Short mmCIF file of C-alpha atoms and ligand atoms in Angstrom, two decimals:
data_model
loop_
_atom_site.label_atom_id
_atom_site.label_comp_id
_atom_site.label_asym_id
_atom_site.label_seq_id
_atom_site.Cartn_x
_atom_site.Cartn_y
_atom_site.Cartn_z
CA MET A 10 0.14 -0.01 0.09
CA ASN A 11 1.43 3.51 -0.85
CA THR A 12 0.39 6.94 0.68
CA PRO A 13 -2.42 8.51 -1.30
CA ASN A 14 -0.28 11.79 -1.94
CA THR A 15 2.95 10.16 -3.01
CA PRO A 16 2.29 8.54 -6.52
CA LYS A 17 4.66 5.55 -6.89
CA LYS A 18 5.87 4.91 -10.41
CA PRO A 19 3.99 2.05 -12.12
CA GLU A 20 6.25 -0.83 -12.79
CA LYS A 21 4.29 -1.59 -15.87
CA PRO A 22 3.13 1.11 -18.51
CA GLU A 23 -0.43 2.29 -17.87
CA ILE A 24 -3.32 1.47 -19.96
CA ASN A 25 -5.49 4.57 -20.92
CA GLY A 26 -3.83 6.51 -18.09
CA ILE A 27 -4.73 3.67 -15.50
CA ALA A 28 -2.52 1.26 -13.53
CA PRO A 29 -2.52 -1.95 -15.32
CA GLU A 30 -3.80 -4.20 -12.36
CA LEU A 31 -6.63 -1.68 -11.89
CA TYR A 32 -7.30 -1.56 -15.56
CA GLU A 33 -7.62 -5.46 -15.61
CA ILE A 34 -10.36 -5.28 -12.78
CA ILE A 35 -12.14 -2.55 -14.49
CA SER A 36 -12.28 -4.50 -17.86
CA ALA A 37 -13.22 -7.82 -16.32
CA GLN A 38 -16.04 -6.06 -14.38
CA ARG A 39 -17.33 -4.34 -17.36
CA GLU A 40 -17.47 -7.49 -19.21
CA PHE A 41 -18.98 -9.36 -16.45
CA PHE A 42 -21.74 -6.64 -15.99
CA ALA A 43 -22.54 -6.65 -19.75
CA THR A 44 -23.55 -10.56 -19.51
CA GLY A 45 -26.54 -9.31 -17.48
CA LYS A 46 -25.81 -12.05 -14.71
CA THR A 47 -26.06 -9.25 -11.88
CA ARG A 48 -29.78 -8.43 -13.04
CA ASP A 49 -30.64 -11.74 -11.60
CA ILE A 50 -32.01 -11.40 -8.23
CA ALA A 51 -31.22 -14.89 -7.30
CA PHE A 52 -27.62 -14.10 -8.22
CA ARG A 53 -27.46 -11.04 -5.96
CA ARG A 54 -29.19 -13.03 -3.17
CA GLN A 55 -26.45 -15.49 -3.55
CA LEU A 56 -23.63 -12.99 -3.37
CA LEU A 57 -25.41 -11.49 -0.05
CA LEU A 58 -25.32 -14.99 1.43
CA ASN A 59 -21.84 -15.44 0.39
CA LEU A 60 -20.85 -12.24 2.18
CA ARG A 61 -22.59 -13.34 5.26
CA MET A 62 -20.75 -16.65 5.09
CA MET A 63 -17.38 -14.73 4.68
CA ILE A 64 -18.18 -12.72 7.77
CA ARG A 65 -19.44 -15.44 10.12
CA ASP A 66 -16.45 -17.63 9.21
CA ASN A 67 -13.94 -15.01 9.77
CA GLU A 68 -15.43 -13.31 12.66
CA GLY A 69 -12.74 -13.81 14.95
CA LEU A 70 -10.13 -12.59 12.45
CA ILE A 71 -12.22 -9.59 11.82
CA LEU A 72 -12.42 -8.71 15.33
CA GLU A 73 -8.70 -9.07 15.99
CA ALA A 74 -7.80 -6.79 13.19
CA LEU A 75 -10.22 -4.03 14.40
CA ARG A 76 -8.45 -4.55 17.80
CA ALA A 77 -4.92 -4.11 16.05
CA ASP A 78 -6.26 -1.11 14.18
CA LEU A 79 -8.11 0.83 16.74
CA GLY A 80 -7.84 -1.12 19.91
CA LYS A 81 -11.68 -1.99 19.66
CA SER A 82 -12.56 -4.73 22.40
CA TYR A 83 -14.41 -7.69 20.86
CA HIS A 84 -17.87 -6.42 22.40
CA GLU A 85 -17.32 -3.10 20.63
CA GLY A 86 -16.18 -4.37 17.28
CA TYR A 87 -19.12 -6.79 17.24
CA LEU A 88 -21.64 -4.31 18.21
CA THR A 89 -20.59 -1.24 15.98
CA GLU A 90 -19.30 -3.31 12.91
CA ILE A 91 -20.25 -6.78 12.52
CA GLY A 92 -23.41 -6.73 14.07
CA MET A 93 -24.58 -3.75 12.05
CA ILE A 94 -23.51 -5.60 8.90
CA GLU A 95 -25.41 -8.91 9.94
CA GLN A 96 -28.45 -6.83 10.40
CA GLU A 97 -28.05 -4.94 7.06
CA ILE A 98 -27.64 -8.28 5.13
CA ASN A 99 -30.60 -9.83 6.75
CA HIS A 100 -32.83 -6.72 6.27
CA THR A 101 -31.68 -6.59 2.50
CA LEU A 102 -32.21 -10.18 1.85
CA ARG A 103 -35.70 -9.81 3.34
CA TYR A 104 -36.69 -6.72 1.18
CA LEU A 105 -34.97 -7.11 -1.94
CA LYS A 106 -37.54 -8.54 -4.04
CA VAL A 107 -39.90 -5.80 -2.91
CA TRP A 108 -37.31 -2.80 -3.49
CA ASN A 109 -36.56 -3.89 -6.93
CA SER A 110 -40.07 -4.67 -8.20
CA PRO A 111 -41.59 -1.99 -10.54
CA LYS A 112 -43.37 0.84 -8.61
CA THR A 113 -46.60 2.27 -9.84
CA VAL A 114 -47.03 5.97 -9.60
CA ALA A 115 -49.97 8.21 -10.40
CA THR A 116 -50.93 9.22 -13.86
CA PRO A 117 -52.94 11.88 -14.50
CA TYR A 118 -56.37 11.75 -16.17
CA TYR A 119 -55.44 13.43 -19.43
CA LEU A 120 -52.98 10.28 -20.02
CA PHE A 121 -55.72 8.12 -19.70
CA PRO A 122 -55.64 5.01 -20.22
CA SER A 123 -51.92 4.72 -19.60
CA SER A 124 -50.24 4.09 -16.64
CA SER A 125 -46.80 4.88 -15.14
CA LYS A 126 -44.08 2.93 -13.37
CA LYS A 127 -40.56 3.25 -12.07
CA TYR A 128 -38.06 0.58 -12.90
CA TYR A 129 -34.68 -0.12 -11.07
CA HIS A 130 -31.52 -0.94 -12.81
CA PRO A 131 -27.93 -1.40 -11.68
CA ARG A 132 -25.78 1.38 -12.27
CA GLY A 133 -23.20 -0.70 -13.66
CA LEU A 134 -19.52 -0.37 -12.23
CA VAL A 135 -19.24 1.07 -8.80
CA MET A 136 -16.26 2.31 -6.68
CA ILE A 137 -16.41 2.39 -3.03
CA PHE A 138 -14.05 4.57 -0.94
CA ALA A 139 -13.77 3.37 2.60
CA PRO A 140 -12.40 5.36 5.58
CA TRP A 141 -10.29 4.02 8.46
CA ASN A 142 -12.44 4.70 11.67
CA TYR A 143 -15.15 1.90 11.04
CA PRO A 144 -12.81 0.03 8.51
CA PHE A 145 -14.98 -3.05 8.13
CA LEU A 146 -18.51 -1.35 8.56
CA LEU A 147 -18.20 1.42 6.13
CA ALA A 148 -16.55 -0.86 3.53
CA ILE A 149 -19.02 -3.60 3.65
CA GLN A 150 -22.40 -1.60 4.22
CA PRO A 151 -22.17 0.31 0.84
CA LEU A 152 -21.01 -2.98 -0.59
CA ILE A 153 -24.17 -4.48 0.47
CA SER A 154 -26.43 -1.95 -1.25
CA SER A 155 -24.22 -2.16 -4.23
CA ILE A 156 -24.41 -5.85 -4.50
CA ALA A 157 -28.45 -5.57 -3.95
CA ALA A 158 -28.60 -3.08 -6.69
CA GLY A 159 -27.06 -5.44 -9.13
CA ASN A 160 -23.62 -3.53 -9.59
CA CYS A 161 -19.95 -4.89 -9.93
CA THR A 162 -18.03 -3.18 -7.33
CA ILE A 163 -14.29 -1.96 -6.47
CA VAL A 164 -13.90 -1.50 -2.80
CA LYS A 165 -11.06 1.13 -2.13
CA LEU A 166 -9.84 0.32 1.46
CA SER A 167 -7.99 2.88 3.73
CA GLU A 168 -4.16 2.73 4.22
CA HIS A 169 -4.64 4.00 7.85
CA SER A 170 -6.28 0.78 9.09
CA PRO A 171 -3.59 -1.77 7.57
CA ARG A 172 -4.60 -4.80 9.56
CA THR A 173 -8.37 -4.75 8.46
CA THR A 174 -7.54 -3.59 5.01
CA ARG A 175 -5.23 -6.59 4.59
CA LEU A 176 -7.71 -8.96 5.85
CA LEU A 177 -10.45 -7.66 3.82
CA CYS A 178 -8.34 -7.67 0.78
CA GLU A 179 -7.58 -11.67 1.37
CA LEU A 180 -11.22 -12.55 2.38
CA ILE A 181 -12.87 -10.50 -0.56
CA ASP A 182 -10.39 -12.24 -3.10
CA LYS A 183 -11.15 -15.57 -1.31
CA TYR A 184 -14.88 -15.33 -1.33
CA PHE A 185 -15.60 -13.62 -4.62
CA ASP A 186 -14.63 -13.43 -8.09
CA ARG A 187 -12.71 -10.14 -9.20
CA GLU A 188 -15.09 -9.82 -12.10
CA TYR A 189 -17.88 -8.80 -9.72
CA ILE A 190 -16.35 -7.59 -6.40
CA ALA A 191 -12.79 -6.60 -6.17
CA ALA A 192 -10.79 -5.15 -3.12
CA TYR A 193 -8.34 -2.51 -3.88
CA THR A 194 -5.94 -0.20 -1.82
CA ASP A 195 -3.96 2.33 -4.10
CA SER A 196 -5.86 5.72 -3.53
CA PHE A 197 -3.68 7.65 -6.03
CA GLU A 198 -4.47 5.13 -8.75
CA ALA A 199 -8.05 4.76 -7.78
CA VAL A 200 -8.59 8.58 -8.35
CA LYS A 201 -6.75 8.31 -11.82
CA ALA A 202 -9.19 5.63 -12.79
CA ILE A 203 -12.17 7.43 -12.02
CA ARG A 204 -10.58 10.43 -13.97
CA HIS A 205 -10.24 8.09 -17.04
CA GLU A 206 -13.26 5.88 -16.87
CA PRO A 207 -16.79 6.33 -16.36
CA PHE A 208 -18.45 4.62 -13.51
CA GLY A 209 -22.15 4.19 -12.69
CA LEU A 210 -21.23 5.58 -9.15
CA VAL A 211 -18.46 6.85 -6.87
CA PHE A 212 -19.50 6.42 -3.22
CA TYR A 213 -17.00 7.81 -0.79
CA THR A 214 -16.92 8.08 2.81
CA GLY A 215 -14.36 10.35 4.56
CA GLY A 216 -13.08 13.84 5.04
CA SER A 217 -13.99 16.87 2.85
CA THR A 218 -10.55 17.49 1.37
CA VAL A 219 -10.23 14.22 -0.28
CA ALA A 220 -14.11 14.64 -1.01
CA ARG A 221 -13.24 17.37 -3.43
CA ILE A 222 -10.48 15.58 -5.20
CA ILE A 223 -12.74 12.73 -5.73
CA SER A 224 -15.74 14.66 -6.93
CA LYS A 225 -13.31 16.68 -9.42
CA ALA A 226 -11.82 13.45 -10.98
CA ALA A 227 -15.63 12.01 -11.17
CA ALA A 228 -16.76 15.15 -12.87
CA THR A 229 -14.39 14.49 -15.67
CA GLN A 230 -16.52 11.50 -16.72
CA LEU A 231 -19.86 12.87 -15.25
CA THR A 232 -19.79 9.96 -12.87
CA PRO A 233 -22.49 10.53 -10.11
CA VAL A 234 -21.04 10.69 -6.79
CA VAL A 235 -22.26 10.09 -3.18
CA LEU A 236 -20.22 11.66 -0.42
CA GLU A 237 -20.57 10.71 3.33
CA LEU A 238 -18.64 13.26 5.12
CA GLY A 239 -18.52 14.45 8.67
CA GLY A 240 -18.26 17.81 10.33
CA LYS A 241 -19.10 19.16 14.01
CA SER A 242 -22.26 17.49 15.16
CA PRO A 243 -23.82 19.60 18.16
CA CYS A 244 -25.59 18.35 21.03
CA ILE A 245 -28.06 20.45 23.15
CA ILE A 246 -29.37 19.70 26.86
CA ASP A 247 -32.06 21.84 27.97
CA LYS A 248 -32.95 22.60 31.64
CA THR A 249 -36.08 20.09 31.32
CA ALA A 250 -33.81 17.31 30.24
CA ASN A 251 -33.36 13.93 32.11
CA LEU A 252 -29.69 14.81 32.90
CA ARG A 253 -28.70 11.28 34.32
CA LEU A 254 -29.85 9.75 30.93
CA ALA A 255 -28.11 12.58 28.91
CA ALA A 256 -24.96 11.86 30.76
CA ARG A 257 -25.08 8.00 30.22
CA ARG A 258 -25.75 8.26 26.45
CA ILE A 259 -23.66 11.07 25.61
CA VAL A 260 -20.61 9.42 27.43
CA CYS A 261 -21.54 6.17 25.53
CA GLY A 262 -22.02 7.95 22.09
CA LYS A 263 -18.83 10.01 22.61
CA LEU A 264 -16.70 7.38 23.51
CA LEU A 265 -17.71 4.73 20.97
CA ASN A 266 -14.40 4.36 18.94
CA ALA A 267 -12.72 6.94 21.25
CA GLY A 268 -14.88 9.39 19.68
CA GLN A 269 -13.55 8.50 16.18
CA THR A 270 -17.25 8.34 14.93
CA CYS A 271 -18.73 10.64 11.91
CA VAL A 272 -21.90 11.10 14.04
CA ALA A 273 -20.31 11.38 17.55
CA PRO A 274 -21.64 14.58 19.59
CA ASP A 275 -18.73 17.01 18.61
CA TYR A 276 -19.61 19.80 21.20
CA LEU A 277 -22.29 20.23 23.82
CA TYR A 278 -24.60 23.27 24.71
CA ILE A 279 -26.15 23.14 28.02
CA ASP A 280 -28.42 25.43 30.09
CA SER A 281 -26.28 26.90 32.75
CA SER A 282 -28.66 26.05 35.48
CA VAL A 283 -27.86 22.31 35.03
CA LYS A 284 -24.49 22.12 34.19
CA GLU A 285 -22.87 21.14 37.26
CA GLU A 286 -25.33 18.48 38.01
CA PHE A 287 -24.82 17.15 34.29
CA ILE A 288 -20.90 17.06 34.87
CA GLY A 289 -21.09 15.15 38.23
CA TYR A 290 -23.27 12.46 36.20
CA VAL A 291 -20.53 12.39 33.56
CA LYS A 292 -17.95 11.73 35.92
CA GLU A 293 -20.13 8.92 37.47
CA TYR A 294 -20.77 7.42 34.24
CA HIS A 295 -17.40 7.69 32.77
CA ASP A 296 -16.09 5.77 35.90
CA LYS A 297 -18.58 3.37 35.90
CA PHE A 298 -18.05 2.62 32.06
CA TYR A 299 -14.18 2.95 31.75
CA GLN A 300 -12.94 2.88 35.32
CA ALA A 301 -10.59 5.40 36.87
CA ALA A 302 -7.78 4.96 34.38
CA PRO A 303 -9.21 4.92 30.68
CA CYS A 304 -5.80 5.18 29.02
CA GLU A 305 -4.81 2.08 30.60
CA ASN A 306 -7.98 0.23 29.83
CA LYS A 307 -7.65 -2.27 27.14
CA PHE A 308 -11.45 -2.33 26.27
CA TYR A 309 -11.18 1.41 25.59
CA PRO A 310 -10.26 2.02 21.86
CA LYS A 311 -7.05 3.94 20.81
CA ILE A 312 -6.52 6.90 18.49
CA ILE A 313 -5.74 5.72 15.02
CA ASN A 314 -2.26 6.71 14.83
CA ARG A 315 0.40 9.30 16.07
CA MET A 316 -0.67 12.15 13.78
CA HIS A 317 -4.25 12.14 14.82
CA PHE A 318 -3.00 11.42 18.53
CA GLU A 319 -1.06 14.63 18.57
CA ARG A 320 -3.60 16.67 16.69
CA LEU A 321 -6.11 15.76 19.49
CA ARG A 322 -3.53 16.42 22.12
CA ASN A 323 -3.13 20.05 20.84
CA TYR A 324 -6.72 20.74 21.09
CA LEU A 325 -6.20 20.32 24.84
CA LYS A 326 -4.48 23.74 24.77
CA ASP A 327 -7.55 25.38 23.40
CA GLY A 328 -9.38 25.93 26.43
CA THR A 329 -9.71 25.04 30.31
CA ILE A 330 -10.17 21.30 31.01
CA LEU A 331 -13.30 20.62 33.08
CA PHE A 332 -12.81 16.95 33.45
CA GLY A 333 -10.39 14.36 32.14
CA GLY A 334 -7.41 15.47 29.85
CA GLU A 335 -5.27 12.32 30.60
CA VAL A 336 -3.24 11.02 27.74
CA ASN A 337 -0.84 8.14 27.24
CA GLU A 338 1.56 8.43 24.27
CA ASP A 339 2.50 4.57 24.55
CA THR A 340 -0.99 3.30 24.25
CA CYS A 341 -2.11 6.28 22.00
CA ARG A 342 -5.03 6.78 24.34
CA ILE A 343 -6.82 9.98 25.37
CA SER A 344 -9.45 9.96 28.16
CA LEU A 345 -12.93 11.54 27.57
CA THR A 346 -11.93 15.29 28.33
CA LEU A 347 -14.82 18.01 28.88
CA MET A 348 -13.51 21.65 28.06
CA GLU A 349 -14.90 24.95 28.63
CA LYS A 350 -13.82 28.51 28.20
CA ILE A 351 -12.77 27.99 24.40
CA ASP A 352 -11.92 30.60 22.00
CA ARG A 353 -14.52 30.16 19.22
CA ASP A 354 -11.83 30.87 16.55
CA SER A 355 -9.65 28.13 17.85
CA LYS A 356 -9.01 24.82 16.01
CA LEU A 357 -10.95 22.92 18.51
CA MET A 358 -13.89 25.07 17.28
CA SER A 359 -13.23 25.00 13.63
CA GLU A 360 -12.14 21.66 13.02
CA GLU A 361 -14.02 18.39 13.40
CA ILE A 362 -12.60 16.84 16.50
CA PHE A 363 -13.06 13.35 15.72
CA GLY A 364 -11.59 12.21 19.23
CA PRO A 365 -12.82 11.99 22.99
CA ILE A 366 -12.72 15.66 23.47
CA LEU A 367 -16.05 17.47 24.13
CA PRO A 368 -16.14 21.41 24.51
CA VAL A 369 -18.82 22.61 26.70
CA PHE A 370 -20.59 25.85 26.29
CA GLU A 371 -23.40 27.19 28.46
CA PHE A 372 -26.70 29.03 27.36
CA ASN A 373 -29.61 30.81 29.10
CA ASP A 374 -31.75 31.15 25.79
CA ILE A 375 -32.08 28.46 23.40
CA ASN A 376 -33.18 30.90 20.91
CA ILE A 377 -29.36 32.05 20.77
CA VAL A 378 -28.21 28.58 20.41
CA ILE A 379 -30.66 28.08 17.32
CA ASN A 380 -29.40 31.23 15.96
CA THR A 381 -25.87 30.40 16.44
CA LEU A 382 -26.14 27.05 15.00
CA ARG A 383 -28.05 28.18 11.83
CA LYS A 384 -24.99 30.26 11.00
CA ARG A 385 -22.62 27.28 11.00
CA PRO A 386 -22.33 24.50 8.20
CA LYS A 387 -25.06 22.15 8.27
CA PRO A 388 -24.00 18.95 10.58
CA LEU A 389 -24.08 15.49 9.89
CA ALA A 390 -25.95 14.85 13.38
CA LEU A 391 -27.70 16.68 16.07
CA TYR A 392 -28.70 15.60 19.54
CA LEU A 393 -31.10 17.20 21.67
CA PHE A 394 -31.93 16.29 25.30
CA THR A 395 -35.20 17.79 26.69
CA LYS A 396 -38.66 16.85 27.95
CA SER A 397 -40.28 19.81 26.34
CA ARG A 398 -42.36 19.14 23.30
CA ASP A 399 -42.00 22.95 22.42
CA THR A 400 -38.30 23.01 22.53
CA ARG A 401 -38.06 19.72 20.40
CA ASP A 402 -40.31 21.25 17.69
CA MET A 403 -38.48 24.58 17.59
CA VAL A 404 -35.27 22.69 17.15
CA LEU A 405 -36.48 20.42 14.57
CA ASN A 406 -38.32 22.95 12.72
CA ASN A 407 -35.39 25.59 12.67
CA LEU A 408 -32.12 23.63 12.31
CA ASP A 409 -30.75 21.53 9.22
CA PHE A 410 -28.97 18.42 9.81
CA GLY A 411 -28.37 14.86 8.39
CA CYS A 412 -29.67 12.68 11.27
CA GLY A 413 -29.90 12.75 14.79
CA CYS A 414 -31.89 11.71 17.81
CA ILE A 415 -33.97 13.35 20.49
CA ASN A 416 -32.91 12.18 23.98
CA ASP A 417 -30.30 9.78 22.54
CA THR A 418 -27.05 9.87 20.49
CA VAL A 419 -25.73 7.88 17.57
CA ILE A 420 -28.36 5.26 17.82
CA GLN A 421 -30.28 6.42 14.63
CA LEU A 422 -27.75 4.27 12.73
CA ALA A 423 -29.11 1.35 14.38
CA ASN A 424 -32.50 1.76 12.32
CA PRO A 425 -32.23 0.45 8.76
CA HIS A 426 -35.48 2.19 7.88
CA LEU A 427 -33.81 5.61 8.46
CA PRO A 428 -31.81 6.94 5.54
CA PHE A 429 -28.32 7.86 6.35
CA GLY A 430 -26.36 10.66 5.08
CA GLY A 431 -25.30 14.24 5.52
CA ILE A 432 -26.66 17.56 4.27
CA GLY A 433 -24.65 20.59 2.68
CA GLU A 434 -21.16 20.54 3.87
CA SER A 435 -21.64 16.98 5.76
CA GLY A 436 -22.29 15.17 2.40
CA ILE A 437 -24.51 14.33 -0.61
CA GLY A 438 -26.73 11.40 -0.76
CA ARG A 439 -28.24 8.45 1.40
CA TYR A 440 -27.97 5.04 2.15
CA HIS A 441 -28.85 2.19 4.60
CA GLY A 442 -31.59 -0.13 3.89
CA LYS A 443 -33.85 0.91 0.97
CA ALA A 444 -32.30 4.17 0.69
CA GLY A 445 -28.96 2.46 -0.16
CA PHE A 446 -30.87 0.19 -2.57
CA ASP A 447 -32.19 3.24 -4.28
CA THR A 448 -28.81 5.16 -4.32
CA PHE A 449 -27.02 2.40 -5.78
CA SER A 450 -29.62 1.82 -8.61
CA ALA A 451 -30.69 3.81 -11.63
CA GLU A 452 -34.38 4.53 -11.87
CA SER A 453 -36.06 4.44 -15.28
CA SER A 454 -39.47 6.19 -15.40
CA VAL A 455 -41.72 4.77 -18.00
CA LEU A 456 -45.33 5.72 -19.24
CA LEU A 457 -47.11 2.49 -20.43
CA ALA A 458 -49.37 3.38 -23.05
CA PRO A 459 -52.01 0.66 -24.50
CA SER A 460 -51.94 0.11 -28.05
CA HIS A 461 -55.78 0.07 -28.41
CA ALA A 462 -56.75 3.58 -27.66
CA ASP A 463 -55.50 7.14 -28.50
CA LEU A 464 -57.67 9.46 -26.86
CA ASN A 465 -55.86 13.02 -26.90
CA PRO A 466 -56.42 14.68 -30.03
CA PHE A 467 -54.57 17.95 -29.06
CA ARG A 468 -51.06 16.47 -29.41
CA TYR A 469 -51.07 15.83 -33.09
CA PRO A 470 -50.42 18.18 -35.88
CA PRO A 471 -51.48 20.01 -37.85
CA PHE A 472 -51.30 22.98 -35.48
CA ASP A 473 -53.35 25.98 -36.33
CA ASP A 474 -53.93 29.02 -34.18
CA SER A 475 -57.21 27.77 -32.54
CA TYR A 476 -55.48 26.83 -29.32
CA GLY A 477 -58.14 28.57 -26.88
CA VAL A 478 -59.58 25.04 -25.94
CA LEU A 479 -55.96 23.99 -25.14
CA LYS A 480 -55.36 27.06 -23.04
CA LEU A 481 -58.64 26.36 -20.87
CA ILE A 482 -57.56 22.77 -20.28
CA PHE A 483 -54.26 23.70 -18.95
CA ARG A 484 -55.32 26.47 -17.04
CA TYR A 485 -58.47 25.00 -15.26
CA LEU A 486 -58.14 21.08 -15.76
CA ILE A 487 -54.79 19.90 -15.48
P1 LIG B 504 -9.33 8.28 5.34
O1 LIG B 504 -8.11 9.08 5.28
O2 LIG B 504 -9.54 6.97 5.45
O3 LIG B 504 -9.82 8.53 3.75
C1 LIG B 504 -11.19 8.14 3.19
C2 LIG B 504 -10.85 7.30 1.92
O4 LIG B 504 -10.26 8.21 1.05
C3 LIG B 504 -9.85 6.27 2.16
O5 LIG B 504 -10.28 5.09 1.42
C4 LIG B 504 -8.52 6.62 1.91
O6 LIG B 504 -7.54 5.75 1.38
C5 LIG B 504 -8.87 7.70 0.49
N1 LIG B 504 -7.90 8.69 0.45
C6 LIG B 504 -7.14 9.39 1.32
N2 LIG B 504 -6.45 10.43 0.67
C7 LIG B 504 -6.64 10.38 -0.53
C8 LIG B 504 -6.23 11.08 -1.75
N3 LIG B 504 -5.35 12.25 -1.51
N4 LIG B 504 -6.78 10.78 -2.74
C9 LIG B 504 -7.79 9.74 -2.97
N5 LIG B 504 -8.15 9.05 -1.94
C10 LIG B 504 -7.57 9.32 -0.68
O7 LIG B 504 -10.44 8.82 6.02
P2 LIG B 504 -10.51 10.32 6.63
O8 LIG B 504 -10.90 11.26 5.67
O9 LIG B 504 -9.60 10.69 7.72
O10 LIG B 504 -11.89 10.01 7.39
C11 LIG B 504 -12.18 10.87 8.45
C12 LIG B 504 -13.44 11.70 8.09
O11 LIG B 504 -14.52 10.85 7.67
C13 LIG B 504 -14.22 12.50 9.17
O12 LIG B 504 -14.38 13.89 8.91
C14 LIG B 504 -15.33 11.84 9.34
O13 LIG B 504 -16.49 12.56 9.96
C15 LIG B 504 -15.65 11.23 7.98
N6 LIG B 504 -16.48 10.16 8.19
C16 LIG B 504 -17.88 10.08 7.57
C17 LIG B 504 -18.57 9.18 7.72
C18 LIG B 504 -20.05 9.15 7.11
O14 LIG B 504 -20.63 7.80 7.09
N7 LIG B 504 -20.64 10.24 6.97
C19 LIG B 504 -18.14 7.84 8.47
C20 LIG B 504 -16.89 7.65 8.88
C21 LIG B 504 -15.98 9.06 8.64
#
């Protein structure tokens, strides 16, 4: 695996501007797709069953790789990566036939006796870019939707999670033929391929800098893109909230994967009258969940690498530590850290934290919070803890965000019926469950006219200037 920003010199000459190994995969997949085999629902179901078998047969190896890359315990690895995939595969197997069946839509009376339907087709060749933070889940979950929709897929895995990436390369090669599913690891060559070859879809999960590189490359071929990005997701606690529950769920959601979760609460607004009580509960639940020394706790995940560890450690200088602040260089761990008195122009408040640090801001008037948040980029997630229906409605009616919870955090991802994705700067497009099938499918809209009746005389020439009846119909009857 080479790093994405340092192009290595290709050993063999490129073919059409693409590395030969990748070109071979693309050509083989194009040829296979053209056979029409992936249009068969039974074939797609079989691939999903193979995928499930691949995961069940190798569960221990996958959990071990996740532990090596991110220090995840088996429990957390299963809960947040493998379990989610089991559920997504089962859900897809259950509904695939229904999702794929043509859907009748209404037809206006002036088109009588025609009817109208939407048909679903595979998009063709798809390239999926997976990130390092949930290196198994975020490679396989979009792959499930891609298989379900009947595409051939190249999964580009992240270089920052080497153990999981290596394992996934081996497993995908062992359980699938490269002509319909292939794993790939060279980011630089993958982007070149997108620039030189049209794809049915490029599906990218990661940061916004690389998203721009990928979107630009895809635009060269007018290839559509889905971008699953991140950003700063706020969490709000008002004075009516159940503070114990809020503390338990915020500590849990923030510390999943040590905060390296795209939908983790990034910063907190809390009514000043309940702040002290809330912090007390945070301490209680933190100690209950991770004991007094989280940096030595082998069940607490680590920061992915030294670069991200240093980035996070530097944030600790951007304010006053309210709670936590422990770091351990040797284990690459940082404890849950609540911070206050933060300069709003600091890096801590201008960049996505993506770690276990939680800035805390107090408020006395929720309208001011709403006005402040409206001026910021639209976040991927938003969380609100309140018992007040008015506060809930005010927040939901006035703020835009990709997904979220009322009185919980992160758990929205556990519902496959809820489409997942960002909005504005946090992303383009949706997936999970049916939304994933729809995103990875191309829709054909078809008007089905019977051949025995032709009832609309206005559409046929010769046209003359007596269009008065037509005008009346368009103005008052259509
Ligand atoms: P990353 O570094 O793993 O990059 C993502 C993908 O892009 C990887 O496949 C990587 O190999 C590839 N890549 C990296 N540099 C590249 C380059 N120069 N050219 C082409 N490809 C390149 O992940 P990251 O960007 O550090 O991910 C963290 C970000 O992802 C955070 O902002 C987080 O919020 C976001 N994220 C979003 C979601 C979501 O579902 N919305 C999920 C996870 C992470």
